[in-house]
mmCIF file of C-alpha atoms in Angstrom:
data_model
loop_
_atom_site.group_PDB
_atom_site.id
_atom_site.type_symbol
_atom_site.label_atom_id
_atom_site.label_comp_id
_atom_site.label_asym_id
_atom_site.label_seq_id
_atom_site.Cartn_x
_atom_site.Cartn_y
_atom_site.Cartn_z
ATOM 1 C CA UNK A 1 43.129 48.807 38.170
ATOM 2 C CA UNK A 2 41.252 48.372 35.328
ATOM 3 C CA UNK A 3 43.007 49.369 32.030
ATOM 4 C CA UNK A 4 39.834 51.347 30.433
ATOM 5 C CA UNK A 5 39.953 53.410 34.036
ATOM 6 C CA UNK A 6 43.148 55.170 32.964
ATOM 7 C CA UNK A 7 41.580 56.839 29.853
ATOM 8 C CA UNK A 8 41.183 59.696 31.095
ATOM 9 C CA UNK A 9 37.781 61.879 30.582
ATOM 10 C CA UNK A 10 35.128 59.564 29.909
ATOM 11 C CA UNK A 11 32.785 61.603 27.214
ATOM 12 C CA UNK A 12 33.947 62.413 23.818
ATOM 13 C CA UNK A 13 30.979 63.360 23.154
ATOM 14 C CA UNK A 14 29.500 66.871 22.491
ATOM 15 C CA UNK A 15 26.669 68.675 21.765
ATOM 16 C CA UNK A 16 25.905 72.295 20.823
ATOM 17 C CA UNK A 17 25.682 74.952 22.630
ATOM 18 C CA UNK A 18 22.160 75.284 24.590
ATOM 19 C CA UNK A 19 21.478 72.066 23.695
ATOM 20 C CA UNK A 20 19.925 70.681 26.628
ATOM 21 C CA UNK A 21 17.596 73.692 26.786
ATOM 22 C CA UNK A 22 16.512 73.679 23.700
ATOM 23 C CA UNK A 23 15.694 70.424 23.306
ATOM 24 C CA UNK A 24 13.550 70.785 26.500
ATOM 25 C CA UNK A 25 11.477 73.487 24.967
ATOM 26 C CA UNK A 26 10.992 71.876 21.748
ATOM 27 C CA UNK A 27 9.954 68.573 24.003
ATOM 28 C CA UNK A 28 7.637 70.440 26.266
ATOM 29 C CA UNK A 29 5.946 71.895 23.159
ATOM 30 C CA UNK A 30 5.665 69.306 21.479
ATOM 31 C CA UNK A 31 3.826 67.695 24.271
ATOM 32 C CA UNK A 32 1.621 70.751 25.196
ATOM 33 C CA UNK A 33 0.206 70.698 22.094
ATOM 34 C CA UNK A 34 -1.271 67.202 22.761
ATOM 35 C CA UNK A 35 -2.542 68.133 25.823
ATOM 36 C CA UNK A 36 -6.350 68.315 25.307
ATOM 37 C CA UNK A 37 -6.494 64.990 23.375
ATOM 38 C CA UNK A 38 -4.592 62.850 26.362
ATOM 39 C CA UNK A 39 -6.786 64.690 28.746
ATOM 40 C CA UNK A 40 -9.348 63.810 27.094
ATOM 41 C CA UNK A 41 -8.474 60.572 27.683
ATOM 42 C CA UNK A 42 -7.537 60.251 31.098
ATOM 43 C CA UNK A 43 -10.470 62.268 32.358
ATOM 44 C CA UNK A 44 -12.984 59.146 30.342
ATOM 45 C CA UNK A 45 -10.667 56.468 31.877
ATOM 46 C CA UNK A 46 -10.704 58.303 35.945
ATOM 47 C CA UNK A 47 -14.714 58.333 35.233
ATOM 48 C CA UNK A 48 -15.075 55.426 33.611
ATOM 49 C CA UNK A 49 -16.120 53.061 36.390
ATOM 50 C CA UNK A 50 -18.628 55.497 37.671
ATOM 51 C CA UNK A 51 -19.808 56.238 34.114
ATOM 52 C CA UNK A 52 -20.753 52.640 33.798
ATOM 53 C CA UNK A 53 -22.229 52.200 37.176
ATOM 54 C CA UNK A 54 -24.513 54.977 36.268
ATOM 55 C CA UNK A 55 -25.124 53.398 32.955
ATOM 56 C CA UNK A 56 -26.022 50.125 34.500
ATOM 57 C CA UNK A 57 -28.470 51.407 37.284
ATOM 58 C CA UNK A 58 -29.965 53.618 34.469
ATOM 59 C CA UNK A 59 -30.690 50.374 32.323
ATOM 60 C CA UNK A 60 -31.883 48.621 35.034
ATOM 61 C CA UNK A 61 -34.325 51.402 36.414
ATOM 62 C CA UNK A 62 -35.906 51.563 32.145
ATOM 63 C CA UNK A 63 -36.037 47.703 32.259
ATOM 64 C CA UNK A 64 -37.870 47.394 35.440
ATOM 65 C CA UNK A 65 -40.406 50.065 34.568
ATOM 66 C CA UNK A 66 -41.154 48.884 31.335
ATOM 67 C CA UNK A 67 -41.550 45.508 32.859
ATOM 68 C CA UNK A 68 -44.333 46.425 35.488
ATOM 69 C CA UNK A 69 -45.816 48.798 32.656
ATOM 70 C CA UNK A 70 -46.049 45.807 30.558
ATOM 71 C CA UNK A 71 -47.267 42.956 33.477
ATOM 72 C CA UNK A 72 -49.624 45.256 35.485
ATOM 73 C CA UNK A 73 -53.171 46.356 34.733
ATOM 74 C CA UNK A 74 -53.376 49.960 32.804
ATOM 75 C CA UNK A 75 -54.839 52.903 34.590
ATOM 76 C CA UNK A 76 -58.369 52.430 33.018
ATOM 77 C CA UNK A 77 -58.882 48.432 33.614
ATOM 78 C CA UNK A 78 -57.653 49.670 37.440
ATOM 79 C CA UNK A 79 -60.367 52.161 37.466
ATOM 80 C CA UNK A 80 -62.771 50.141 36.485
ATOM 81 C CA UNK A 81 -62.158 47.374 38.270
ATOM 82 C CA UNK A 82 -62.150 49.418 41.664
ATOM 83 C CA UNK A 83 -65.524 50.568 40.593
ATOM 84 C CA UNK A 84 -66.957 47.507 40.296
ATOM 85 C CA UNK A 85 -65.679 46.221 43.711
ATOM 86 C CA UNK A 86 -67.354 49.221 45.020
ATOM 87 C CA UNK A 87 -71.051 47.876 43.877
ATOM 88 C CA UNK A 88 -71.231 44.025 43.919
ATOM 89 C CA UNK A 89 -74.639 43.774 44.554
ATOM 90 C CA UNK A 90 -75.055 45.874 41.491
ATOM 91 C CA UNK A 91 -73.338 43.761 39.419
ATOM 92 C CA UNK A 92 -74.847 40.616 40.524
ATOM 93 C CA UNK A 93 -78.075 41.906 38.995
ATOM 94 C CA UNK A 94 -76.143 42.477 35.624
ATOM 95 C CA UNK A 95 -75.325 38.500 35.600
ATOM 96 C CA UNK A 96 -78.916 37.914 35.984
ATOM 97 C CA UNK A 97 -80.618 35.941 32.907
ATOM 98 C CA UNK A 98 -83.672 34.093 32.068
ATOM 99 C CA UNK A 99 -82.181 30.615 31.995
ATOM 100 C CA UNK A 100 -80.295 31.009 35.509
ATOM 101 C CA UNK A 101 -83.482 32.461 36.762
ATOM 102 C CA UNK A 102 -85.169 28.917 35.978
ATOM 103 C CA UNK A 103 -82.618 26.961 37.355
ATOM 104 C CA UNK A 104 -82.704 28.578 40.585
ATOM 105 C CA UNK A 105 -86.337 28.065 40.591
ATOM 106 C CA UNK A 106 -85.952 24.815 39.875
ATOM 107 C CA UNK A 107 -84.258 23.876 43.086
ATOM 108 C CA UNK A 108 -87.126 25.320 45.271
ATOM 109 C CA UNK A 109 -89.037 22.583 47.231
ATOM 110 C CA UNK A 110 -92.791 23.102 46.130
ATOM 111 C CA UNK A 111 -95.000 23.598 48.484
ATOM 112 C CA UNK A 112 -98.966 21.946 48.218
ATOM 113 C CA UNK A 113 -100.222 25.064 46.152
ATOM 114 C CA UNK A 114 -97.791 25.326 43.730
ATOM 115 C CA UNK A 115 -96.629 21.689 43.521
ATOM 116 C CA UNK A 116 -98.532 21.955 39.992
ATOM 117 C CA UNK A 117 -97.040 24.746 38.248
ATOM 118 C CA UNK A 118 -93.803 24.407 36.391
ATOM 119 C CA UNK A 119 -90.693 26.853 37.013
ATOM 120 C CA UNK A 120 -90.558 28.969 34.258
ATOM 121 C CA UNK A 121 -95.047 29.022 34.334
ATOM 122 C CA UNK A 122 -93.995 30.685 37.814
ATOM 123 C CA UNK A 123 -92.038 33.114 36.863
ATOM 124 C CA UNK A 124 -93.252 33.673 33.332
ATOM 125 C CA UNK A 125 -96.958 34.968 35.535
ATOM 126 C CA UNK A 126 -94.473 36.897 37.780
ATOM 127 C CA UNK A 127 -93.063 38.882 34.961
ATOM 128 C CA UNK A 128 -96.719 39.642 33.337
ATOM 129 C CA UNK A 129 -97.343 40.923 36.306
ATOM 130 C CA UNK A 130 -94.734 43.699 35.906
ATOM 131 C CA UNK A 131 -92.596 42.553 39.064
ATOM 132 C CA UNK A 132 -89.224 43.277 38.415
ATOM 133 C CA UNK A 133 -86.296 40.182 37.576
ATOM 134 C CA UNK A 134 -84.566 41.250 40.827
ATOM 135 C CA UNK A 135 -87.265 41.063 43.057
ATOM 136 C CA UNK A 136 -88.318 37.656 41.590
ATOM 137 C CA UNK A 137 -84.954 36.742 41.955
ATOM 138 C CA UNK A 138 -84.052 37.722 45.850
ATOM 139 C CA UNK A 139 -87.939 35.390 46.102
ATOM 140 C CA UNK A 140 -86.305 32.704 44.741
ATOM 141 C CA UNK B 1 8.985 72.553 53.828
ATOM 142 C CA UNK B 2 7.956 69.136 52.041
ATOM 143 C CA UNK B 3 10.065 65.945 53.603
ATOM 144 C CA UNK B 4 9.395 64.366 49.830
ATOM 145 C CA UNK B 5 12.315 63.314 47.948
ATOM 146 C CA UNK B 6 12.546 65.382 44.393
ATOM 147 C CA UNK B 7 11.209 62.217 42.667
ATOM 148 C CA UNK B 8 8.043 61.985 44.543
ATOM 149 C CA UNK B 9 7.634 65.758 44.410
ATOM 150 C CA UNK B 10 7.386 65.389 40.633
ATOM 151 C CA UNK B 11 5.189 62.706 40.920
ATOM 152 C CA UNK B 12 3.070 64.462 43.360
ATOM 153 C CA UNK B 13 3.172 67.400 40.812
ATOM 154 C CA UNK B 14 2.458 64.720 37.895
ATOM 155 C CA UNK B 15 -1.549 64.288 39.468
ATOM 156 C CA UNK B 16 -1.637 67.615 40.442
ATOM 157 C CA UNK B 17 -0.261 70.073 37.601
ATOM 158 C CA UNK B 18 0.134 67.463 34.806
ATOM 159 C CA UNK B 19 1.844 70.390 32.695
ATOM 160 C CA UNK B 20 4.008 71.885 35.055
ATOM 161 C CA UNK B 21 5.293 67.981 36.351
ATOM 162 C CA UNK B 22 5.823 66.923 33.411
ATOM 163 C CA UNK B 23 8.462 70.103 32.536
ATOM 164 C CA UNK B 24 10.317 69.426 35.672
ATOM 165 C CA UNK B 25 10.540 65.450 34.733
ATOM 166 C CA UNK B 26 12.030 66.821 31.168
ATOM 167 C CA UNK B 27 14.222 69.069 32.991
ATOM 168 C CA UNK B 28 15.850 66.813 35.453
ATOM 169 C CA UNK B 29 15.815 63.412 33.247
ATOM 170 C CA UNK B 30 16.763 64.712 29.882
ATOM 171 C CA UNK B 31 20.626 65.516 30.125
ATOM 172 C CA UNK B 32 20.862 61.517 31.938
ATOM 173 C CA UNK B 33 18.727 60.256 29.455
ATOM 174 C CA UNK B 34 20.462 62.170 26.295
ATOM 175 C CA UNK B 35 23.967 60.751 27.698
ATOM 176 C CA UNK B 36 22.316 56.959 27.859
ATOM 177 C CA UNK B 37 21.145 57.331 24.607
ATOM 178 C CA UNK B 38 24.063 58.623 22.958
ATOM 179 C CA UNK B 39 26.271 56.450 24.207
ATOM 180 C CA UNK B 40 24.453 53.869 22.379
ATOM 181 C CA UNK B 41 23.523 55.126 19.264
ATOM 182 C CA UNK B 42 26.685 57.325 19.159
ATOM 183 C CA UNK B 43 25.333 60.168 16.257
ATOM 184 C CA UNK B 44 23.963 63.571 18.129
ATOM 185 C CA UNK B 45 21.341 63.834 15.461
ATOM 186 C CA UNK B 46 20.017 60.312 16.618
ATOM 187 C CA UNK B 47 20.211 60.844 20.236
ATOM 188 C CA UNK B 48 18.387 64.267 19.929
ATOM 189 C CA UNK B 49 15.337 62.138 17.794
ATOM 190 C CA UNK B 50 15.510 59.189 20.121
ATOM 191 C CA UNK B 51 15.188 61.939 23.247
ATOM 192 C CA UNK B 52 12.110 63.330 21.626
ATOM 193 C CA UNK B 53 10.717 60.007 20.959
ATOM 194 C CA UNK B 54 11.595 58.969 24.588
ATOM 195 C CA UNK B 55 9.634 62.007 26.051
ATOM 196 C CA UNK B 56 6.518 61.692 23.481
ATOM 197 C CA UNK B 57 6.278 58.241 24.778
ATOM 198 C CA UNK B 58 6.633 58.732 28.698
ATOM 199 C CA UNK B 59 4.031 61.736 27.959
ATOM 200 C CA UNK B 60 1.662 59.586 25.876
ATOM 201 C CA UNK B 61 1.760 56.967 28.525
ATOM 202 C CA UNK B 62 2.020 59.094 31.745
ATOM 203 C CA UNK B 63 -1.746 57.439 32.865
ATOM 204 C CA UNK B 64 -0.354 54.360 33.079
ATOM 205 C CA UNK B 65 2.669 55.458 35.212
ATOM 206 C CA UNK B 66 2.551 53.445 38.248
ATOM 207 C CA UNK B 67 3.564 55.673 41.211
ATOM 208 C CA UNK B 68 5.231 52.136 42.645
ATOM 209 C CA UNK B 69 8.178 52.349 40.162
ATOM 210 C CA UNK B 70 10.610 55.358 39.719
ATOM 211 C CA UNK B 71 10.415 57.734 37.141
ATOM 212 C CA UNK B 72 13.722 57.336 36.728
ATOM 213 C CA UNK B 73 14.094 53.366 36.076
ATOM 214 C CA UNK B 74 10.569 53.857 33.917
ATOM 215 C CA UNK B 75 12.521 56.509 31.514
ATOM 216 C CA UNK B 76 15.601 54.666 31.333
ATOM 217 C CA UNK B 77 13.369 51.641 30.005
ATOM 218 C CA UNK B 78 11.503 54.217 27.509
ATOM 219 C CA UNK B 79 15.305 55.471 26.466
ATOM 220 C CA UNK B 80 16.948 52.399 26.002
ATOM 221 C CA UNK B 81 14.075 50.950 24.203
ATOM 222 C CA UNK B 82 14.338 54.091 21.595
ATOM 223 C CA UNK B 83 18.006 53.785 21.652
ATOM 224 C CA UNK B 84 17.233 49.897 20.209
ATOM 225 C CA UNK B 85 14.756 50.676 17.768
ATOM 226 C CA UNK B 86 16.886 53.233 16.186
ATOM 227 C CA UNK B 87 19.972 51.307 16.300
ATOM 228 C CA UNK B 88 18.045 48.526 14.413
ATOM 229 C CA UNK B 89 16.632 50.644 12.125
ATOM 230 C CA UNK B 90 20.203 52.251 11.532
ATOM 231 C CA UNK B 91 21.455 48.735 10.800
ATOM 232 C CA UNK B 92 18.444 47.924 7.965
ATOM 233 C CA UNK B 93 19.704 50.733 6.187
ATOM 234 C CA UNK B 94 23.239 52.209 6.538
ATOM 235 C CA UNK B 95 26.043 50.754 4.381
ATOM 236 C CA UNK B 96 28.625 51.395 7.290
ATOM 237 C CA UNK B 97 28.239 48.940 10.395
ATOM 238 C CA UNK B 98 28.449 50.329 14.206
ATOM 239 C CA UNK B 99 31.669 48.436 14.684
ATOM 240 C CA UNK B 100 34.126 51.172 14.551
ATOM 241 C CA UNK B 101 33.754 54.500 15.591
ATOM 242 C CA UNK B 102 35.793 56.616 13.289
ATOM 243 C CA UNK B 103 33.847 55.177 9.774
ATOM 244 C CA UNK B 104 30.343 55.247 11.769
ATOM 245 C CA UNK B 105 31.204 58.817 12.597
ATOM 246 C CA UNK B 106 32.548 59.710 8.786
ATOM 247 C CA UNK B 107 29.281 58.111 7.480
ATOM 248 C CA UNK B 108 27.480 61.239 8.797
ATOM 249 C CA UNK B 109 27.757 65.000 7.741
ATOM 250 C CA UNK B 110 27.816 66.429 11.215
ATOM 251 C CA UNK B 111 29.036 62.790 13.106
ATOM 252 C CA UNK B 112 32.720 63.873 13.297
ATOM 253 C CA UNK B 113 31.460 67.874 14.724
ATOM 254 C CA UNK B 114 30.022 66.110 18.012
ATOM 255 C CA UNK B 115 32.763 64.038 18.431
ATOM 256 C CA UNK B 116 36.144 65.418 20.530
ATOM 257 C CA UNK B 117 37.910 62.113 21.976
ATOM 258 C CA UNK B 118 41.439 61.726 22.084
ATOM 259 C CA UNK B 119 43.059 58.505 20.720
ATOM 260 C CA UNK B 120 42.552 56.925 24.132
ATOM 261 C CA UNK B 121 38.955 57.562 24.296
ATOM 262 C CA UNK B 122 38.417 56.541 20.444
ATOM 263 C CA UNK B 123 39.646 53.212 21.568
ATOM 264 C CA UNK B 124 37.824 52.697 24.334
ATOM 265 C CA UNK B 125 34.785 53.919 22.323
ATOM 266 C CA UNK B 126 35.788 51.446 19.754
ATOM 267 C CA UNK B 127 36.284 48.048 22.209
ATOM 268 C CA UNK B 128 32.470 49.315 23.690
ATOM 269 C CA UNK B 129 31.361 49.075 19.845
ATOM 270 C CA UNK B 130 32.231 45.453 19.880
ATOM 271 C CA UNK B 131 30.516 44.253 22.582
ATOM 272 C CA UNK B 132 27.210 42.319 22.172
ATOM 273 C CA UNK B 133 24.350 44.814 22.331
ATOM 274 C CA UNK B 134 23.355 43.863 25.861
ATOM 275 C CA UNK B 135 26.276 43.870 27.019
ATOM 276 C CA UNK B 136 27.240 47.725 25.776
ATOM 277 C CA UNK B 137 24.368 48.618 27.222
ATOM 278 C CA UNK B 138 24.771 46.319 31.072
ATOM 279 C CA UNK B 139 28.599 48.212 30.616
ATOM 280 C CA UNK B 140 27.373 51.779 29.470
ATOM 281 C CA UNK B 141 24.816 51.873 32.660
ATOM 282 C CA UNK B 142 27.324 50.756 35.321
ATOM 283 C CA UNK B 143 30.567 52.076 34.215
ATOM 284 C CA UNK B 144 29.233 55.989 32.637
ATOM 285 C CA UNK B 145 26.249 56.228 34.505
ATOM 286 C CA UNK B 146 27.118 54.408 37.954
ATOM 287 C CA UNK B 147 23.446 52.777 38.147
ATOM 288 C CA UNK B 148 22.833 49.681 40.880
ATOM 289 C CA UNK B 149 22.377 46.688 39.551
ATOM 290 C CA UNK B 150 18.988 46.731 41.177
ATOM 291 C CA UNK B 151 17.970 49.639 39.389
ATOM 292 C CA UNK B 152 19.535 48.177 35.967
ATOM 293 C CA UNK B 153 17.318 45.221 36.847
ATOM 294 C CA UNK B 154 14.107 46.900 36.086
ATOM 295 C CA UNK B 155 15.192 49.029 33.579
ATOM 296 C CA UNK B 156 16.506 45.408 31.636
ATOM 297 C CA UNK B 157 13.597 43.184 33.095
ATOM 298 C CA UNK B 158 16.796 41.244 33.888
ATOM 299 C CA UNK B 159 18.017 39.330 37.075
ATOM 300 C CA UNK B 160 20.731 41.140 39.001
ATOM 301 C CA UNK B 161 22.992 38.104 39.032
ATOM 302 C CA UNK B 162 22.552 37.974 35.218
ATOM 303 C CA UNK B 163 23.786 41.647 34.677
ATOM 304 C CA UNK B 164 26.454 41.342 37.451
ATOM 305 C CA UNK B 165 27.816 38.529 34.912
ATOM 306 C CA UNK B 166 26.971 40.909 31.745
ATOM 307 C CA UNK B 167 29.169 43.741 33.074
ATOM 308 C CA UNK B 168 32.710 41.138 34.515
ATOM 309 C CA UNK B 169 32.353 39.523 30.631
ATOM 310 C CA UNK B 170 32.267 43.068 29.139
ATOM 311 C CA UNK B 171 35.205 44.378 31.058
ATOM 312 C CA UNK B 172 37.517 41.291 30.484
ATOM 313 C CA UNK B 173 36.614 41.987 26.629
ATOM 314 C CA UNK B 174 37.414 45.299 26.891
ATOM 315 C CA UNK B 175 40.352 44.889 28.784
ATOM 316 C CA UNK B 176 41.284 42.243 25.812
ATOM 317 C CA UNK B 177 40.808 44.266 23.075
ATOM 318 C CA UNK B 178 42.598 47.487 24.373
ATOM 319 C CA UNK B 179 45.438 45.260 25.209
ATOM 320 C CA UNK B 180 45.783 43.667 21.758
ATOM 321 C CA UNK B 181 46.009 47.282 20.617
#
């Protein structure tokens, strides 16, 4: 036996009356009023890894938009360019010009009755006679 | 009826009704945890500021509870480190050492009012007083408040073999002291 174990009644110590109650009400008060503000907290850090998944697919979404915004052709060069698809033989004739005119005629084999007239003679006749560029063109 | 054990029905009511667990933790722990506290800074006006302190704590960090520990090994840790803090504070300041009970007690206007023990008691209280701090504390949990030394392991963050030795050195000192008396 142990001497300490014959002392008998092991607490000396007191404390008022009620204590133990009171000191629970002053203790749950004082936390209650802090309630919002650790709330506050705890519902940002439950969220928080969905927050910044959302975050992340959010930025991603703006980048990637802004990205084929910036790389692809706008509306109006799209337009246009479907427009022109639709009439190539149309633009063709836009190309046309004097000088390619003469080098195409250029490349024609002569035949015996015009082997004496030069290219742009040709079609300089063909013009005063009011036939149009195309048609002198499709000719050649 | 719910087969959970009161513990895990307050920590069930902790993420369910943070308000309402938390003022059945305060109810059931604070008596224990006053009595821990006490013990070891021996002034009622200090134990009643280091309870406070000890809730306020456990309540600011209640998020970071992990359900895998007890409450009840988790306050104890929040206690005793209160309980150390003040002590060391106490020491920075007072002019009268917590070496012997009667002076300690005398150094404060209401220490002797919350203080009954016979001569017995004042000596036991006295030979606890000159034990090494971890010590008084390794004695105070397994002699007042009966804890396992595997609880008193995590409250300490210290091996059971090392507290097992804490608590036979603190009773042969004891047992010294009251016999040189």
């Amino acid at each position: 036996m142990k001497k300490f174990e014959n002392i008998p009644g092991n607490n000396p110590f007191k404390v008022p009356d009620n204590y133990f109650e009171e000191a629970s009400r002053k203790i749950v008060t004082a936390t209650a009023g802090s309630d919002n503000e650790i709330r506050k907290i705890g519902f940002f850090r439950r969220f928080r890894p969905y927050i910044l998944v959302a975050a992340s697919v959010t930025g991603f979404i703006l980048i990637s938009y802004t990205a084929l915004r910036l790389l692809s052709p706008s509306r109006s060069e799209r337009i246009l360019s479907e427009m022109v698809a639709d009439q190539p033989e149309a633009s063709l004739l836009y190309e046309l010009d004097m000088f390619s005119l003469e080098e195409s005629a250029a490349a024609i084999t002569f035949t015996e009755d015009n082997s004496g007239a030069d290219a742009s003679e040709i079609i300089d006749y063909l013009l005063s006679e009011n036939i149009e560029i195309s048609e002198i063109y499709e000719k050649l | 009826m719910s087969s959970l054990r009161p513990e895990e029905n307050i920590t069930e009511l902790l993420r369910k009704d943070l308000n309402r667990g938390f003022r059945l933790l305060v109810e059931k722990y604070s008596s224990k945890l006053y009595w821990h506290i006490r013990r070891l800074v021996i002034l009622h006006e200090d134990a009643d500021d280091a309870l406070q302190n000890t809730f306020i704590n456990a309540w600011k960090s209640i998020d970071g509870f992990r359900s895998e520990s007890s409450l009840y090994t988790w306050l104890y840790t929040i206690a005793t480190n209160e309980a150390l803090a003040l002590i060391n504070k106490r020491k920075k300041n007072a002019t009268v050492p917590l070496d012997d009970l009667e002076s300690f007690l005398a150094s404060s206007p209401e220490g002797s009012t919350w203080f009954d023990g016979d001569e017995a008691q004042v000596k036991l209280q006295n030979a606890i007083l000159q034990l090494p701090e971890k010590q008084r504390i390794v004695f105070n949990l397994k002699y007042f408040d009966e804890m396992k030394y595997e609880e008193m392991s995590k409250v300490l963050k210290t091996s059971e073999g090392a507290l097992k030795a804490s608590y036979h050195h603190a009773v042969k000192k004891i047992e010294k002291i009251l016999g040189e008396d």
